Amino acid sequence: MLRQLQHNERLALILSRYVSSTTNKTHSPREGAGLRGYQSDSAPQILLSQQDKEAEELIRGYRHWGYRHANTSPFGTGNPTSPLTEILSNSSDSELRRVLDSLYCGGIGVQYMHIPDTDKQTFITELIENRPVLSQEELVKVTETLIRSENLDNFLANKYSNLKQYGGQGAEGTIAFCELLFNLCPRNKVEDVVIAIAHRGRISLLTELLQLPYLRLLKKYGGDSEFHPDERSIGDVLSHLWQSVDLEQSDGGSVHVSLLPNPSHLEVANSVALGKVRAKQRLKKSSPHYGESRNSPLALLIHGDAAFTGQGISLENAMMSKLPGYSSNGSIHLITNNLIGFTAQHGAQSSSFTAGDIGRMYDVPVISVNGLDMNAIYQAVVMAIEWRTRYQEDIIIDLQCYRLHGHNQHDEPRFTNPLMYNVVDKLSPLQDRVVTDLLSRNVVPEDFVQTVISEQNAELTTAHKTCADYTPPRMCFTGNWDHVTQAGSDLTTWQTGYEVEDLRCIGVKSTELPEGFKHHPTLNRAHIVKRTKMMESGSGIDWAMGEALAFGSLLLQGYNVRLSGEDVSRGTFSNRHVTMYDQDTGAPYTPLNYLQAEQTAKLEAVDSLLSEEGVVGFEYGYSLEDPNSLVLWEAQFGDFFNPAQVMFDQFVVSGEAKWVLQTGLVTLLPHGYDGNGPDHTSARLERWLQLSDSKECTPDTDDVNVQVANCTTPAQYFHLLRRQMIRPFRKPLVLMSPKALLRSPDAVSDITDFGPGTTFQRVIGDTTTDPNLVKRVLICSGKHYYTLRNKRDSLQDNSTAIIRVEELCPFPSSELQKELNKYPGADMFWAQEESRNSGAWSFVNPRVKSILGHELSYAGRTECAAAAVGISKLHAKEAQDILNQAFSHVI
């Protein structure tokens, strides 16, 4: 049909005139110009008749609105309406309509005319109007994969009928899409693919494409661990398994594919995948942000239709996609659209026309595809990879299919969707349709399907019989992680000091600016001159300077640093200024990236979009890929972590235990009671301690799931950050970072506190009191120490010792015991500024009692429903009351 149209010179001229009115230049991604047979700049100038103008309008209508009439749903098109409906009613050109119908309203429908870039519109038009052809060899190979996928689902459902199965029956097009995409990756110079997918069809993807051994799978189905005995793990459920593999392709190329583990919280793994891809791009220097603009690792994000439209994180990820600090140079979004939620009918789960319409918000193509049409699936694959290769932007594929069973094979979908399942019962799966075609053309023998199934059943039967004796190979601590180990059974101390003269140099260079750079005048006094004086005197080093020294020293040792969050380059409290901006040009400059000539390690300070969940997931994913980068996320205020609670719960604090995947992610949470009300006050220290697996009755070791600190000096902060990278294992660190202490003259350090031989102190004892005179010991953490110390000084009290617990988890029982032993017979209190049902009281008290054998009394605020009060006078009264409790023996 396409060739017949090209013979019609007048019609081709109409098409070219239409194109010339909407585009500036032509791009042909493959041989043949399709409907665009003649170029407008060489076509003869003739006047168009009324019939010709109607043809132009018809073409325009199909390109704009054809997707609404496309045959992309297995359940039929219904009775769609759009502006194209009226255009069709006025058209009599049946030949043109027939061709345009086949291109724009067949098994694929494309939304792309919303993109405000005529070059991109032209590119997509050519991809639509020049259909690729799937080779017979590839078609047979993919069909065999689909047969195996369906048979595996049936095998597992029969052998393990008591276990929930989330098979891909009805959505086998997802597997076909993935296999065809992997085949095209090498020729598009994509060497790495990172996949995030939920539970539906995951097992088939793992085994039939990503080479997860049946032995490993069935061992897990039998109730055993999926990991090697040396890899300590509590494991995860079957639908959360992960895999990493090199896939050899038929053209001789290869692609490395990583399927991330996932929790049951839908869509959250996508942010993790994006961060991991970004880190891969930096390591390979394969993105415009790191020196190269093409051939970068690819994120393939496989969504469910109800989850993609229903979960807010989808929008967060979309809005990150084009930002310099978060772009992964284009992801392929594949929506496995079952046209049903858990039980919700299709019309009850989204207000948009298609599940992919979020793409219209950020100007990317949205391609709806009939999941029972292999040719349409292949065309979508080609469009996706060629678009991504050319423009390095997202593209969304809405693969419309069906779900054979309910949410799992035990669920009855007809309770709520009887009409849909009357149709489902009559549908045949994709592979059956393709096999019928192949048999009709004598491409495969009559026993093709049975041969494939028999061979696979033999493999499965053998694996089922022998899996109990199978020992899974080691999966972790390879590649970038080959120098990393799991933490040991001791609580270790690491020398994290640095040469003093080198620190002085870092401090001075942290404010050096290039000649002609016009900085903000306030920074000269409050930042540049101040830091110079700190380095000259070696005293008065504040929190921001301590951080800069940590960053700079790690950079000089070859560790990259990535810091992200809202306002991080300046700092929420204008305290950091790690990047400064020219007041005339707006150009940014990060002095720590120029500590020495040809510096390879870099600091990336990224002011994030106003997102917590998406950004935290992204940074976690980044940290999974690169153990040699210090990755930090800072909340604007401490309580702003809670929109990202699912990321912390499901990934950060539990990922190593479930999946043996370590992270060194540092979370900075400004914390402190300073009268700012229920919000902006507490980083909810108690929640982090509750999330830890710290032991209540036995001493902790390095092998806790999360470190929680509330330190009091810039030097302590410096050592904590450096310890994250110096140790041979990675653990997440959650730090109650300061607000008021940022500029407090009390919370400063001398440069010798950072020098050789110094280290992080988990507990800091009181060196200012005579133990023989002490009647009361106040144990505290963080900023409250200075409040207590100042009150003691004002009372001229020499009977009270104050001990600081700088790191709460792992709980420093031996260090604390050593300090408490100095004061036999003294009353012991835990003092905190938080309310009794918050803070560290409920964590510290049972450990001091059961491990150390001491009884503690409490000095702090009473229970409160909110983090803090919002009445200033009440806040002041509470502040005075908790001091009166702490010093009741002398007041």
mmCIF file of N, CA and C in Angstrom, residues 15 22 102 475 509 535 663 746 758 772 786 804:
data_model
loop_
_atom_site.group_PDB
_atom_site.id
_atom_site.type_symbol
_atom_site.label_atom_id
_atom_site.label_comp_id
_atom_site.label_asym_id
_atom_site.label_seq_id
_atom_site.Cartn_x
_atom_site.Cartn_y
_atom_site.Cartn_z
ATOM 1 N N LEU A 15 1.271 15.349 0.731
ATOM 2 C CA LEU A 15 1.895 14.936 1.984
ATOM 3 C C LEU A 15 3.120 15.780 2.275
ATOM 4 N N THR A 22 4.816 21.916 8.787
ATOM 5 C CA THR A 22 4.935 21.613 10.219
ATOM 6 C C THR A 22 6.347 21.288 10.650
ATOM 7 N N SER A 102 -4.295 1.990 8.537
ATOM 8 C CA SER A 102 -3.346 0.916 8.825
ATOM 9 C C SER A 102 -2.127 1.437 9.579
ATOM 10 N N MET A 475 26.543 -14.092 44.700
ATOM 11 C CA MET A 475 26.048 -13.087 43.766
ATOM 12 C C MET A 475 26.583 -11.694 44.065
ATOM 13 N N LYS A 509 41.422 26.517 49.916
ATOM 14 C CA LYS A 509 40.965 26.344 48.537
ATOM 15 C C LYS A 509 39.448 26.183 48.452
ATOM 16 N N MET A 535 41.546 28.659 59.122
ATOM 17 C CA MET A 535 42.711 27.878 58.721
ATOM 18 C C MET A 535 44.010 28.505 59.230
ATOM 19 N N THR A 663 24.599 -0.314 51.162
ATOM 20 C CA THR A 663 24.564 1.096 50.787
ATOM 21 C C THR A 663 25.282 1.900 51.865
ATOM 22 N N ASP A 746 30.028 27.716 70.564
ATOM 23 C CA ASP A 746 30.350 26.573 71.422
ATOM 24 C C ASP A 746 30.701 25.335 70.593
ATOM 25 N N THR A 758 43.516 10.848 65.009
ATOM 26 C CA THR A 758 42.195 11.148 65.572
ATOM 27 C C THR A 758 41.153 10.240 64.937
ATOM 28 N N ASN A 772 35.036 12.502 92.074
ATOM 29 C CA ASN A 772 34.775 12.321 93.510
ATOM 30 C C ASN A 772 33.669 13.234 94.009
ATOM 31 N N TYR A 786 24.845 21.104 74.934
ATOM 32 C CA TYR A 786 25.257 22.493 75.170
ATOM 33 C C TYR A 786 24.269 23.219 76.078
ATOM 34 N N ARG A 804 28.233 12.481 76.718
ATOM 35 C CA ARG A 804 27.599 12.577 75.402
ATOM 36 C C ARG A 804 27.663 11.226 74.677
#
